[in-house]
Tab-separated table of C-alpha atoms and ligand atoms in Angstrom:
chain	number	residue	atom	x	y	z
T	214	UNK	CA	-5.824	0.030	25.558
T	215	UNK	CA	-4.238	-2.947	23.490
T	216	UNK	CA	-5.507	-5.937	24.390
T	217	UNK	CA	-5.006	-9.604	23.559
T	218	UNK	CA	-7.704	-12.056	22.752
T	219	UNK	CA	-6.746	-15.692	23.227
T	220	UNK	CA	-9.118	-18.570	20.536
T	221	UNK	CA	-9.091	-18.734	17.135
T	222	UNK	CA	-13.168	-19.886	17.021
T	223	UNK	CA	-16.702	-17.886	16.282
T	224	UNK	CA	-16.230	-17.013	19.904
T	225	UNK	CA	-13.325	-15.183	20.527
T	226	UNK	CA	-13.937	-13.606	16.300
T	227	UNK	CA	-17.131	-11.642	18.418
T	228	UNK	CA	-15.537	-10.582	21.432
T	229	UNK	CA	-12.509	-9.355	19.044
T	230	UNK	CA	-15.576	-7.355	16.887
T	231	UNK	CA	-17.249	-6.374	20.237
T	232	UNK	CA	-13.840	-4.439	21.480
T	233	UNK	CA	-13.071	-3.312	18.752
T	234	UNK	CA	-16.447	-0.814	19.028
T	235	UNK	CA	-14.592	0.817	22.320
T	236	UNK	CA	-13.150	4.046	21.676
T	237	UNK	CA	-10.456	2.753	24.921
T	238	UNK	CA	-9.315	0.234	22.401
T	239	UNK	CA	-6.442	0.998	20.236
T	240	UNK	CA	-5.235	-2.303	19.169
T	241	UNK	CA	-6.217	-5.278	19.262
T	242	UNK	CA	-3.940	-9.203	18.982
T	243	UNK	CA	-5.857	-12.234	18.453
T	244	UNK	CA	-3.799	-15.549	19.077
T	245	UNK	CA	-3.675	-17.392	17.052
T	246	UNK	CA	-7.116	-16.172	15.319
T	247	UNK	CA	-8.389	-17.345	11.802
T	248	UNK	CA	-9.146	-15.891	8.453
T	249	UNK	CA	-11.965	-13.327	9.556
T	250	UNK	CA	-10.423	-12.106	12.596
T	251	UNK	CA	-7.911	-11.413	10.755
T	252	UNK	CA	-9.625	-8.351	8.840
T	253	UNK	CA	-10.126	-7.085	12.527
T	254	UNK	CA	-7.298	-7.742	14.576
T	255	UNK	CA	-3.595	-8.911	14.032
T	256	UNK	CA	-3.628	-12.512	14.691
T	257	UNK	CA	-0.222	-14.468	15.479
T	258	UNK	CA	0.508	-17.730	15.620
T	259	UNK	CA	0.098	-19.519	19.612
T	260	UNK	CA	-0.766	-22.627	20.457
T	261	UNK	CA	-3.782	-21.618	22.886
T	262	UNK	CA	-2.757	-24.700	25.066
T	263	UNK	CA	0.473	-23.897	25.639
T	264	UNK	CA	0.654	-21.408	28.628
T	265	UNK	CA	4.755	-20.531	28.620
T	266	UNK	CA	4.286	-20.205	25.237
T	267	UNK	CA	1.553	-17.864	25.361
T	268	UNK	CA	3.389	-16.082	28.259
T	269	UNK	CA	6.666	-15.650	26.001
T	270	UNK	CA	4.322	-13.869	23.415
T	271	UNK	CA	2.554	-11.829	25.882
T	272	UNK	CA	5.889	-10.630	27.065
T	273	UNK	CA	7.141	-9.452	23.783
T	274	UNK	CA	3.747	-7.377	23.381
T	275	UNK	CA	2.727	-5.900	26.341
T	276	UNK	CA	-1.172	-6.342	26.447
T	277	UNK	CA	-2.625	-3.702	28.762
T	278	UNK	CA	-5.990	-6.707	29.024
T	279	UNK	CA	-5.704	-10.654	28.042
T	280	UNK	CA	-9.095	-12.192	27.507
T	281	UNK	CA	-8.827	-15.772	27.281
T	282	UNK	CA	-11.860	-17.618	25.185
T	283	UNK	CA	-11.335	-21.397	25.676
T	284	UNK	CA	-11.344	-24.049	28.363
T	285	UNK	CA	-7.703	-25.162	27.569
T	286	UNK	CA	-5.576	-22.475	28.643
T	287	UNK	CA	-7.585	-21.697	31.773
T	288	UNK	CA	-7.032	-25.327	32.890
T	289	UNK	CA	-3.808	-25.178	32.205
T	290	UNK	CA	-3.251	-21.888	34.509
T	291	UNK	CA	-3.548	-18.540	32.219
T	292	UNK	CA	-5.090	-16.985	35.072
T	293	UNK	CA	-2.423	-17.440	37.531
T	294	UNK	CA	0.993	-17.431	34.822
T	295	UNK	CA	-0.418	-13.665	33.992
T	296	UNK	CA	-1.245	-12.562	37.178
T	297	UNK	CA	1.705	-13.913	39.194
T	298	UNK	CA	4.000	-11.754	36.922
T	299	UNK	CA	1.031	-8.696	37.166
T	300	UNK	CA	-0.654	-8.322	34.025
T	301	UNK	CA	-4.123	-7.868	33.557
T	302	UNK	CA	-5.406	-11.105	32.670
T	303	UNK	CA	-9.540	-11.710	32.825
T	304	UNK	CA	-8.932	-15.351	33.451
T	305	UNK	CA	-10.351	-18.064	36.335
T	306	UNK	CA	-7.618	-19.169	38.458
T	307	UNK	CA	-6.297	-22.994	37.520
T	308	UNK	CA	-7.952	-24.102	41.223
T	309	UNK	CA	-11.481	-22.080	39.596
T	310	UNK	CA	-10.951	-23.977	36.112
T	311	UNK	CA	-11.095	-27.042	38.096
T	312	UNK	CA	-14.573	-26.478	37.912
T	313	UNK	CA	-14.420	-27.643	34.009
T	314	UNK	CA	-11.292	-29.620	34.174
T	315	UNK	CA	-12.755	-31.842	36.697
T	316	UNK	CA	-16.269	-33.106	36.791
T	317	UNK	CA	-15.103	-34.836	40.056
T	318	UNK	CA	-14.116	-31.243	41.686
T	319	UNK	CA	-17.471	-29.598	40.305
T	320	UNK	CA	-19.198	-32.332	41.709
T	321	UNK	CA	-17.353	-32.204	44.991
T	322	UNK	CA	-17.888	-28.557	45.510
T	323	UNK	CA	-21.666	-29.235	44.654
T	324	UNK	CA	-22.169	-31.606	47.444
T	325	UNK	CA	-19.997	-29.240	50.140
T	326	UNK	CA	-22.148	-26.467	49.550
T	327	UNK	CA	-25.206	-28.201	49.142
T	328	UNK	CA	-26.004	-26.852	45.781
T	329	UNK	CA	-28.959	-29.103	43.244
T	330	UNK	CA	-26.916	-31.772	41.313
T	331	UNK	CA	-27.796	-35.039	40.292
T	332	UNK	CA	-26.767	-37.471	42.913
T	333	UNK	CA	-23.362	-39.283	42.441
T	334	UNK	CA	-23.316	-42.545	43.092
T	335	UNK	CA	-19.707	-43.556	42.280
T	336	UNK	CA	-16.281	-42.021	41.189
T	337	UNK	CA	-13.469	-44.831	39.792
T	338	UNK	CA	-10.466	-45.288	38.446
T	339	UNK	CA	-10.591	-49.172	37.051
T	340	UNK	CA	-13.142	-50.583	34.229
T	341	UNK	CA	-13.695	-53.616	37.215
T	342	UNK	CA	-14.641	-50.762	39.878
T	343	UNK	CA	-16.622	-49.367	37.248
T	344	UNK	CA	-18.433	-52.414	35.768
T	345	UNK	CA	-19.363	-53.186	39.934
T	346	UNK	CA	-20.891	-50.378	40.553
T	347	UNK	CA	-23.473	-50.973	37.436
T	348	UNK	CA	-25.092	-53.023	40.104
T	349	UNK	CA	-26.622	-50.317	42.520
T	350	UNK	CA	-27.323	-47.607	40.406
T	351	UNK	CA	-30.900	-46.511	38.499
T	352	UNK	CA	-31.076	-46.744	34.442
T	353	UNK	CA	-30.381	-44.924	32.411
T	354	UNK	CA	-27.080	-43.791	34.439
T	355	UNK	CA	-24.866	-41.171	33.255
T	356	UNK	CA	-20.886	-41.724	32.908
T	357	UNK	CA	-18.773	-38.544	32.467
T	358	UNK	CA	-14.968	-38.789	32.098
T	359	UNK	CA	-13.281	-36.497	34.957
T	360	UNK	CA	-11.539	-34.296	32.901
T	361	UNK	CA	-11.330	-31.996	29.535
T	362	UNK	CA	-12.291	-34.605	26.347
T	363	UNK	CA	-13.419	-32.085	23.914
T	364	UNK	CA	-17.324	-32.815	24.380
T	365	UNK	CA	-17.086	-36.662	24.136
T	366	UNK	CA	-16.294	-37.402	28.220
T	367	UNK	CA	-20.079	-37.709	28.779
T	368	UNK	CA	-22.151	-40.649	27.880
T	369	UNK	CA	-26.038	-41.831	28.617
T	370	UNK	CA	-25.796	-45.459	29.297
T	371	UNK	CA	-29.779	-47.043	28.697
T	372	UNK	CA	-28.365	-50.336	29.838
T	373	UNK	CA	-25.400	-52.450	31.538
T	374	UNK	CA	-23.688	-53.650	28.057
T	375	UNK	CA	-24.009	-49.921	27.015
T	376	UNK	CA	-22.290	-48.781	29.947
T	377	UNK	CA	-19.598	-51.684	30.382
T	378	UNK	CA	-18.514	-50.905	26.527
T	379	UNK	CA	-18.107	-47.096	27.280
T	380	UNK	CA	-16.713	-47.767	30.596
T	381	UNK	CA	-14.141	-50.346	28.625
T	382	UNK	CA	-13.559	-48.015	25.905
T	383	UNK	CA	-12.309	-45.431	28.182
T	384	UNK	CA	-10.423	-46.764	31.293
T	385	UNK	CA	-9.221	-49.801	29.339
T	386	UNK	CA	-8.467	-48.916	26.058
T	387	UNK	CA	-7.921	-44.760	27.144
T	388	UNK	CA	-10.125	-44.174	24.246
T	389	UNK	CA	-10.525	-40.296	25.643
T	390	UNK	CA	-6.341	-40.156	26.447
T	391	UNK	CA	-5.203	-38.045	29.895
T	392	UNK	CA	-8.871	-36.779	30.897
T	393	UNK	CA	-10.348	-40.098	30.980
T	394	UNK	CA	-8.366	-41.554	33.724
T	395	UNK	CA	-11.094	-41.324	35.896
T	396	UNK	CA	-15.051	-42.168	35.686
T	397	UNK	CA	-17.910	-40.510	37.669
T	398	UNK	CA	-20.766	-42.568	37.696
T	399	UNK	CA	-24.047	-40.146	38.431
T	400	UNK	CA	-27.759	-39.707	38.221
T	401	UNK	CA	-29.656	-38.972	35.091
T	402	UNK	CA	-32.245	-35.819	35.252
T	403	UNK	CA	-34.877	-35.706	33.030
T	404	UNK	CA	-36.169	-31.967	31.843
T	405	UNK	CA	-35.404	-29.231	29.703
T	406	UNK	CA	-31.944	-27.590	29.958
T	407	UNK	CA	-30.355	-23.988	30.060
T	408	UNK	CA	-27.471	-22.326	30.138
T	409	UNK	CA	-26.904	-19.355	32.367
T	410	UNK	CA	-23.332	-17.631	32.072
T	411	UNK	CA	-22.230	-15.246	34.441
T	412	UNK	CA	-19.089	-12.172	34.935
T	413	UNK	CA	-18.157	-11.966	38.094
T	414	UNK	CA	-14.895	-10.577	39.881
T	415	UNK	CA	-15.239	-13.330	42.834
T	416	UNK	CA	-18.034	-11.602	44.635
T	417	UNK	CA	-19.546	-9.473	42.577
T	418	UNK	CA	-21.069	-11.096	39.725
T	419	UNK	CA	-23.736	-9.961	36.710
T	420	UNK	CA	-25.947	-12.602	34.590
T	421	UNK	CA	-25.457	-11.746	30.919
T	422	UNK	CA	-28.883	-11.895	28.659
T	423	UNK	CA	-30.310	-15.975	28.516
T	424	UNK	CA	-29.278	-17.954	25.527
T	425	UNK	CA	-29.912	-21.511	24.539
T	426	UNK	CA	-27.884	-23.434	21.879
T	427	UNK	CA	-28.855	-26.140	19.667
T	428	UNK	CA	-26.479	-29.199	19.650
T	429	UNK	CA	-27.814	-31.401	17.803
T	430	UNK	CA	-27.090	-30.980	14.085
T	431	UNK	CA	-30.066	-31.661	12.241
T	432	UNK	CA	-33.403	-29.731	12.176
T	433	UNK	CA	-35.359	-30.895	14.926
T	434	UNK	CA	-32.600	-31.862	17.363
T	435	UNK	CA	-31.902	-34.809	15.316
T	436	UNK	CA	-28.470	-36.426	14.313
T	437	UNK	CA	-25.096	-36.392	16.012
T	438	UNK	CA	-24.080	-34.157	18.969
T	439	UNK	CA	-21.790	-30.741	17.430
T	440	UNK	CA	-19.969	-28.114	19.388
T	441	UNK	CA	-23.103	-25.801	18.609
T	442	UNK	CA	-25.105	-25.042	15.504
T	443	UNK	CA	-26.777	-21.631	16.592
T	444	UNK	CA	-27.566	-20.004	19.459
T	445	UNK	CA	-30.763	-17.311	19.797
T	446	UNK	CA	-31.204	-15.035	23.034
T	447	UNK	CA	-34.265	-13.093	23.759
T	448	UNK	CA	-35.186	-11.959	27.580
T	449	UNK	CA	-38.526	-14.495	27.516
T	450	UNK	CA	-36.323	-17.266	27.721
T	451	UNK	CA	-36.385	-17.105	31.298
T	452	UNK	CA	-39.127	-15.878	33.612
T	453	UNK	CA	-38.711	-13.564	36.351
T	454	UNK	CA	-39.569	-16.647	38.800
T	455	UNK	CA	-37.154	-19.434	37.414
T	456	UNK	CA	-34.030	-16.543	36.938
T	457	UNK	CA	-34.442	-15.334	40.765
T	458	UNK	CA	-34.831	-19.447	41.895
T	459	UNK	CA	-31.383	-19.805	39.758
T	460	UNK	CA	-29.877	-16.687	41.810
T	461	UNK	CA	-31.117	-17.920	44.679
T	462	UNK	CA	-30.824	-22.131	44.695
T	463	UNK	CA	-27.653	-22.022	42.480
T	464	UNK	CA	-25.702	-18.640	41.779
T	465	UNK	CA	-25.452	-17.039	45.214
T	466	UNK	CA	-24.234	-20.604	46.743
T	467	UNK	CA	-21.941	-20.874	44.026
T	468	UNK	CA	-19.995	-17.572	44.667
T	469	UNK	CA	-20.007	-18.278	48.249
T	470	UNK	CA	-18.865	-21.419	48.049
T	471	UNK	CA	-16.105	-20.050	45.888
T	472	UNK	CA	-15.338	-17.076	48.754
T	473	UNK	CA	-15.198	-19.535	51.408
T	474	UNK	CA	-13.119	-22.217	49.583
T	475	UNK	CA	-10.496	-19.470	48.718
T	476	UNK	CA	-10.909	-19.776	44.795
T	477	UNK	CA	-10.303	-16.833	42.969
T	478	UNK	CA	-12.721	-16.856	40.437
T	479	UNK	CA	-12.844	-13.674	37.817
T	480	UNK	CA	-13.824	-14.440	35.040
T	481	UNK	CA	-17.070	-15.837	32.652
T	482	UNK	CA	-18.563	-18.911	34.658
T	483	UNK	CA	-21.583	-20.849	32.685
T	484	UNK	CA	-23.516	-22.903	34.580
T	485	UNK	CA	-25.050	-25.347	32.489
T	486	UNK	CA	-28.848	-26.460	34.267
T	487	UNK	CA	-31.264	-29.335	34.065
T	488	UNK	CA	-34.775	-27.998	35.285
T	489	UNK	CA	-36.417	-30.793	36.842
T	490	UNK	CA	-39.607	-31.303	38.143
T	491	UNK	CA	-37.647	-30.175	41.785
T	492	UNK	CA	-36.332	-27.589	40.621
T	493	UNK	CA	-33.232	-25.974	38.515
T	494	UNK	CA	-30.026	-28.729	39.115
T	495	UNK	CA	-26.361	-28.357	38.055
T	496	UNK	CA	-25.280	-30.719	34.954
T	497	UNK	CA	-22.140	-28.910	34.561
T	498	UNK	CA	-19.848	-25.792	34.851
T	499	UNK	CA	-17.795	-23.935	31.815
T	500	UNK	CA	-15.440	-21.399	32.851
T	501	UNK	CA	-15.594	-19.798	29.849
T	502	UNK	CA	-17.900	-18.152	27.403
T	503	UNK	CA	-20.219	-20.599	25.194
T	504	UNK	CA	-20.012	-20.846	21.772
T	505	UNK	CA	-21.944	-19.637	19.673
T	506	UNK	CA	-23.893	-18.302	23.171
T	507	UNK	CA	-21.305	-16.062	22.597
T	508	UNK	CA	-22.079	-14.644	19.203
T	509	UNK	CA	-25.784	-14.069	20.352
T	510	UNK	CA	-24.644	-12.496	23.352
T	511	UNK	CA	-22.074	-9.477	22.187
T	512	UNK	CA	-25.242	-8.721	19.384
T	513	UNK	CA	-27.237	-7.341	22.553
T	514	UNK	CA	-24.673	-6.186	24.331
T	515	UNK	CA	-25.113	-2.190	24.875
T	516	UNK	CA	-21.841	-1.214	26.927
T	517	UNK	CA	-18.215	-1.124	26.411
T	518	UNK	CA	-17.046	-4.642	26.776
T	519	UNK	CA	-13.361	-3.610	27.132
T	520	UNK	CA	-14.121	-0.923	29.641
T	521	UNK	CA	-16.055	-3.563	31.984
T	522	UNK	CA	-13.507	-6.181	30.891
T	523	UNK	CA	-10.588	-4.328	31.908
T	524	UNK	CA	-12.200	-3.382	35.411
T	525	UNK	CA	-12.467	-6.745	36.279
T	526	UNK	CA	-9.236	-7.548	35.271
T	527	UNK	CA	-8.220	-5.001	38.345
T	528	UNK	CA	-10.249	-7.217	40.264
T	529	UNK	CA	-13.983	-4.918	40.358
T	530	UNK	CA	-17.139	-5.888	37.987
T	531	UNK	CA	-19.247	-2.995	38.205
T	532	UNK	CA	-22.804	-4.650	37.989
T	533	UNK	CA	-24.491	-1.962	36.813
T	534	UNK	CA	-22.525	-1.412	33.887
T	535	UNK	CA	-23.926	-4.316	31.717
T	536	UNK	CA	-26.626	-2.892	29.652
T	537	UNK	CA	-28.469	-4.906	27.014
T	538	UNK	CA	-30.574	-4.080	24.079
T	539	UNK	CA	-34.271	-5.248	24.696
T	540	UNK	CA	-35.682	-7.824	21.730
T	541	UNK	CA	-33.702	-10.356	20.890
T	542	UNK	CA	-30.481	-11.742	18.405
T	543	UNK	CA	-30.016	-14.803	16.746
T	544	UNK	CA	-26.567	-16.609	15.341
T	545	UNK	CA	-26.892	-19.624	12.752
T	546	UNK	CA	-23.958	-21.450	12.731
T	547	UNK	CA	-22.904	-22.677	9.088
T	548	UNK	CA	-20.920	-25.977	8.790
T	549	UNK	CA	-18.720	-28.071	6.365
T	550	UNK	CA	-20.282	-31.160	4.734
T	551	UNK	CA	-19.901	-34.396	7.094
T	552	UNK	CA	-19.419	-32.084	10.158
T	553	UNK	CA	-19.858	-33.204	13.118
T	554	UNK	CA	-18.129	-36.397	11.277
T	555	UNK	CA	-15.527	-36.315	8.753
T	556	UNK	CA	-15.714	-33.123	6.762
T	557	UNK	CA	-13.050	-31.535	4.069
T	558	UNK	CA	-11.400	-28.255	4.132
T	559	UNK	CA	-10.356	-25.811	1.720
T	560	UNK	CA	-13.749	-24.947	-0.026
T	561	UNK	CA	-13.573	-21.112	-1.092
T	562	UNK	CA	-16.371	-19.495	0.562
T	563	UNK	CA	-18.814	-16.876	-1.878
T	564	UNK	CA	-21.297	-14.180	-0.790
T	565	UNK	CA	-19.796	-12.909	2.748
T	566	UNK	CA	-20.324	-9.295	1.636
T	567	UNK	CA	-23.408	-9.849	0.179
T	568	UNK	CA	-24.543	-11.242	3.431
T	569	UNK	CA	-23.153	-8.463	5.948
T	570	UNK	CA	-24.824	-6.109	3.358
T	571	UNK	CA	-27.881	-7.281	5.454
T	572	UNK	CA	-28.767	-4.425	8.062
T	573	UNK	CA	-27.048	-5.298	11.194
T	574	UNK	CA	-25.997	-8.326	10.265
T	575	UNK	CA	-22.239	-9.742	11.446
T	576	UNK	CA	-21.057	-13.139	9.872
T	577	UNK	CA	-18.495	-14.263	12.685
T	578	UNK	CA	-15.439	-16.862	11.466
T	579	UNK	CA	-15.515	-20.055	13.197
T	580	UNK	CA	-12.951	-21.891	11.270
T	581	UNK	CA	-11.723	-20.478	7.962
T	582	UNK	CA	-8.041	-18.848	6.750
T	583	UNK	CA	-7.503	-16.559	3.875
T	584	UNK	CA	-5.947	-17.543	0.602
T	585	UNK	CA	-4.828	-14.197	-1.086
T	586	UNK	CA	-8.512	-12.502	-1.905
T	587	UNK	CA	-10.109	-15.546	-0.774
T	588	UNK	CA	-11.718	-17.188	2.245
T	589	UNK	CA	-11.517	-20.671	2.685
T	590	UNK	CA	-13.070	-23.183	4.938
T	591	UNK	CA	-10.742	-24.097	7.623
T	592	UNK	CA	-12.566	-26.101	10.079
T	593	UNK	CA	-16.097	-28.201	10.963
T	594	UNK	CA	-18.122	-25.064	11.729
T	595	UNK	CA	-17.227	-22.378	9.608
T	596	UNK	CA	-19.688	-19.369	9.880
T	597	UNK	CA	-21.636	-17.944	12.423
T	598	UNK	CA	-24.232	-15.469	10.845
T	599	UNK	CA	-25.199	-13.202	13.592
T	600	UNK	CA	-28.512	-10.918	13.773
T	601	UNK	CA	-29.675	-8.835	16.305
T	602	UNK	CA	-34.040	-7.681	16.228
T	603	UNK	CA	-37.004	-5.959	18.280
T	604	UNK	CA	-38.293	-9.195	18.112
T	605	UNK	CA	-36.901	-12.680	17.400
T	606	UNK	CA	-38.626	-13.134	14.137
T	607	UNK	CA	-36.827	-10.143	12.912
T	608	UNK	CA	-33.711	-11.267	13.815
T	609	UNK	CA	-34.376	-14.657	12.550
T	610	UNK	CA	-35.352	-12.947	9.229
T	611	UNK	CA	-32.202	-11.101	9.047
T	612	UNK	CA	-29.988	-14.108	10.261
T	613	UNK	CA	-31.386	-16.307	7.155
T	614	UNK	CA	-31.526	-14.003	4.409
T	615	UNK	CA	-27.797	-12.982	4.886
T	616	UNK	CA	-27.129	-17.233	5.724
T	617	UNK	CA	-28.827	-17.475	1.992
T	618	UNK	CA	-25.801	-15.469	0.367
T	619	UNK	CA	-23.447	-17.600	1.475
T	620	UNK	CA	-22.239	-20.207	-0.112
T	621	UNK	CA	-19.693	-22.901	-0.862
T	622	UNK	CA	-19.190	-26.735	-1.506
T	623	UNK	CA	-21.211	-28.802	1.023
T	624	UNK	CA	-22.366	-26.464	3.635
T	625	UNK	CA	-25.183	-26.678	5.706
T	626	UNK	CA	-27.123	-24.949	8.640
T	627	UNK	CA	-30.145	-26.062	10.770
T	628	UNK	CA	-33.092	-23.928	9.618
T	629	UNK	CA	-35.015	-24.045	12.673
T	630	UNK	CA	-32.580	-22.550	15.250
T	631	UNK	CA	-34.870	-20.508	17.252
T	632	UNK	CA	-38.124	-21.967	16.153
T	633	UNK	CA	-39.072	-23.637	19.163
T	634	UNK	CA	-38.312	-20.656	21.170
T	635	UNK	CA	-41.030	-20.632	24.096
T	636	UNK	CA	-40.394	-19.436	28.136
T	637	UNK	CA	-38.391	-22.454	29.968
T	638	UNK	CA	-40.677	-23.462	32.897
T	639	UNK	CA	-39.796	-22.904	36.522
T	640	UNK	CA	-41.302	-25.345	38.825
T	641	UNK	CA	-44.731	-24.222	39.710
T	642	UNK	CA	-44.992	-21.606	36.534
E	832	AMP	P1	-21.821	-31.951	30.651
E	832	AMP	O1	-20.543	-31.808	29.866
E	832	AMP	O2	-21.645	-32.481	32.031
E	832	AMP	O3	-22.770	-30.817	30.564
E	832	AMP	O4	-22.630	-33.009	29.822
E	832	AMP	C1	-22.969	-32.800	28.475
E	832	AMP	C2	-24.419	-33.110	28.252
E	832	AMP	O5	-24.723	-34.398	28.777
E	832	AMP	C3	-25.350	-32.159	28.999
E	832	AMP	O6	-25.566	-30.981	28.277
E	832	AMP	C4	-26.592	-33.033	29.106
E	832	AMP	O7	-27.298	-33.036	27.885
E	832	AMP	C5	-26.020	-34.407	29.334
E	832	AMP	N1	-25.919	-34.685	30.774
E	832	AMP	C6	-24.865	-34.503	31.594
E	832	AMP	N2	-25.148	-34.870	32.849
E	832	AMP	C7	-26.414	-35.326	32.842
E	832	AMP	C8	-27.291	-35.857	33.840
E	832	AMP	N3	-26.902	-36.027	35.098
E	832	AMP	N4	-28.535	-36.187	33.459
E	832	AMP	C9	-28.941	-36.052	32.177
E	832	AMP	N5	-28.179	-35.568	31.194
E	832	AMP	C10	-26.915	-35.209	31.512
């Protein structure tokens, strides 16, 4: 099999590592990649927005599997531009992507089939709309930009100048540019959230092992919002209880919902929960993998990920495939100095083979490029160090030792991620 992997992040680095473990896999593309895929696969230049473009190159190599790892492409119709001209594409249809690109579909297809959400109490398109509706809702409210903003389209307003500012910022001033054209105005829930990402073919569908990310960027969720500074899985995330309520209150609706709509959804779908004190509600849907859920994830995974990959593409997930490795894994995402603000590039980067020298450790490339024999920083996040364990200590152990051979100019990295790690509670646990 050849396949092409579409991202140039920590994300699409581990799925490129994870295929390349498949004796079905022969050769693998990465577009457009960075500096440590690059020891892995043979990255090419793409714009991963640009969907003729990626079609043109797909063309000219022949792919026997695409696997797309960001939002942008899918939104902008992958799925449908590779499958319309028949080649194996695991992708979400542009109607499925919808469920990203538009809070205002999501939230639409929530309320048709009755699936937990917090309550909306207003979608507009003018700041004066907006600014009106401030009048009959409950504080703090919660105003998300309809579509794709690259993680700043969602803001917690504690009180009416908060909100009208935000509200100006955006519709006024187009602060967030094409996906902030519209504003949904909605409930906030209070609780602990999760992320639960699914494969599924349409009908079919397999949960992949639990993860939870840390986002904000200083020990003890303190600081800024990033795109992710380390991810940890282990199975006692979730309890028996609270994963079947999921399946039951959230998943299985979902994928009917998606049958009966006519949305052709195959692909990874990440469902992104608040559990309140009623139970598990829907903040949001990814159609993609997380990242770095990602990097925690392939670390457990225990089956050929092109073999299951490739099924799907044909349009059958075979459940029963997906085996995991019990205990638990553990990513720590290193960053550039300033990051999730201003940061500098082009710091060499020291001690990567020292730290892979740690047993069964993987340091995934987030954002770096190679400079003749060296590795440079290329980008806000820059490592993730990856560690699988029988327990999540051990992999914690492993994840920071190999972390402490690393080193250039300015980095950092929470030391914490995983500390807190205790069961999420299910409603009546
Ligand atoms: P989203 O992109 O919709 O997941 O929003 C990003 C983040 O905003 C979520 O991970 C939550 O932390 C927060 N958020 C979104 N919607 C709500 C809500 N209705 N209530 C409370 N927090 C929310």
């Amino acid at each position: 099999m050849k396949v092409l992997v579409i991202g140039s992040g920590g994300r699409e680095h581990a799925l490129v590592w994870k295929l390349k473990q498949s004796s079905r896999v022969e050769k693998v593309w990465c577009a457009p990649g960075n500096g440590g895929i690059e020891a892995e696969a043979e990255c090419l230049p793409a714009d991963s927005a640009d969907v003729p473009g990626l079609a043109a190159l797909a063309e000219r190599l022949s792919p026997d599997l695409t696997i797309v790892g960001p939002e942008l492409p899918l939104v902008n119709g992958i799925g449908d531009a590779f499958r319309t001209r028949g080649w194996p594409i695991v992708a979400p249809s542009r109607q499925a992507a919808q469920l990203e690109g538009s809070k205002i579909f999501a939230k639409e297809f929530l309320r048709q089939q009755g699936i937990p959400t917090a309550q909306m109490y207003r979608v507009c398109d003018t700041a004066q709309d907006a600014i009106a509706a401030l009048s009959r809702v409950d504080w703090p409210v919660v105003i998300k930009a309809d579509g794709l903003c690259g993680g700043k389209g969602v803001f917690v307003a504690q009180d009416a100048a908060a909100a009208e500012d935000f509200i100006r910022r955006v519709l006024d001033k187009n602060e967030l540019g094409a996906g902030g054209k519209r504003l949904l105005l909605e409930e906030t829930l209070e609780g602990e959230e999760l992320s639960f990402i699914l494969v599924t073919d349409g009908q079919r569908y397999a949960p992949l092992v639990p993860t939870r990310d840390h986002k904000r960027v200083f020990d003890g969720n303190r600081g800024p919002n990033t795109g992710g500074m380390g991810a940890y899985s282990t199975d006692e995330l979730l309890s028996p209880k609270l994963r079947q309520q999921i399946l039951d209150s959230i998943v299985e609706p979902t994928m009917r919902g998606l049958g009966s709509e006519g949305i052709l959804y195959q692909g990874f779908l990440y469902v992104g929960l608040m559990l309140t004190a009623s139970g598990p509600k829907v903040l949001e849907f990814n159609c993609r993998l997380g990242d770095p859920e990602t990097q925690a994830i392939v670390a457990r995974m225990d089956f050929d990920l092109a073999h299951v990959l490739a099924e799907l593409a044909a349009g059958i997930l075979e459940p029963s495939r997906l085996k995991w490795k019990p205990g638990a894994s553990v990513c720590v995402v290193i960053a550039s100095e300033g990051y999730p603000g201003k940061f500098e590039t082009g710091k060499r980067i020291d001690g990567l083979t020292a730290a892979e020298r740690v047993n069964g450790v993987k340091v995934f490339h987030a954002g770096t490029r190679r400079q003749g024999d060296s590795i440079l920083t290329g980008s806000g996040r820059v490592l993730g160090v990856t560690a699988p364990g029988a327990s999540l200590e051990t992999a914690l152990g492993k994840a920071y030792e190999a972390a402490g051979k690393i080193h250039f100019e300015g980095m950092h990295y929470r030391r914490d991620i995983g500390a807190h790690a205790g069961r999420v509670q299910a409603v009546g646990d």
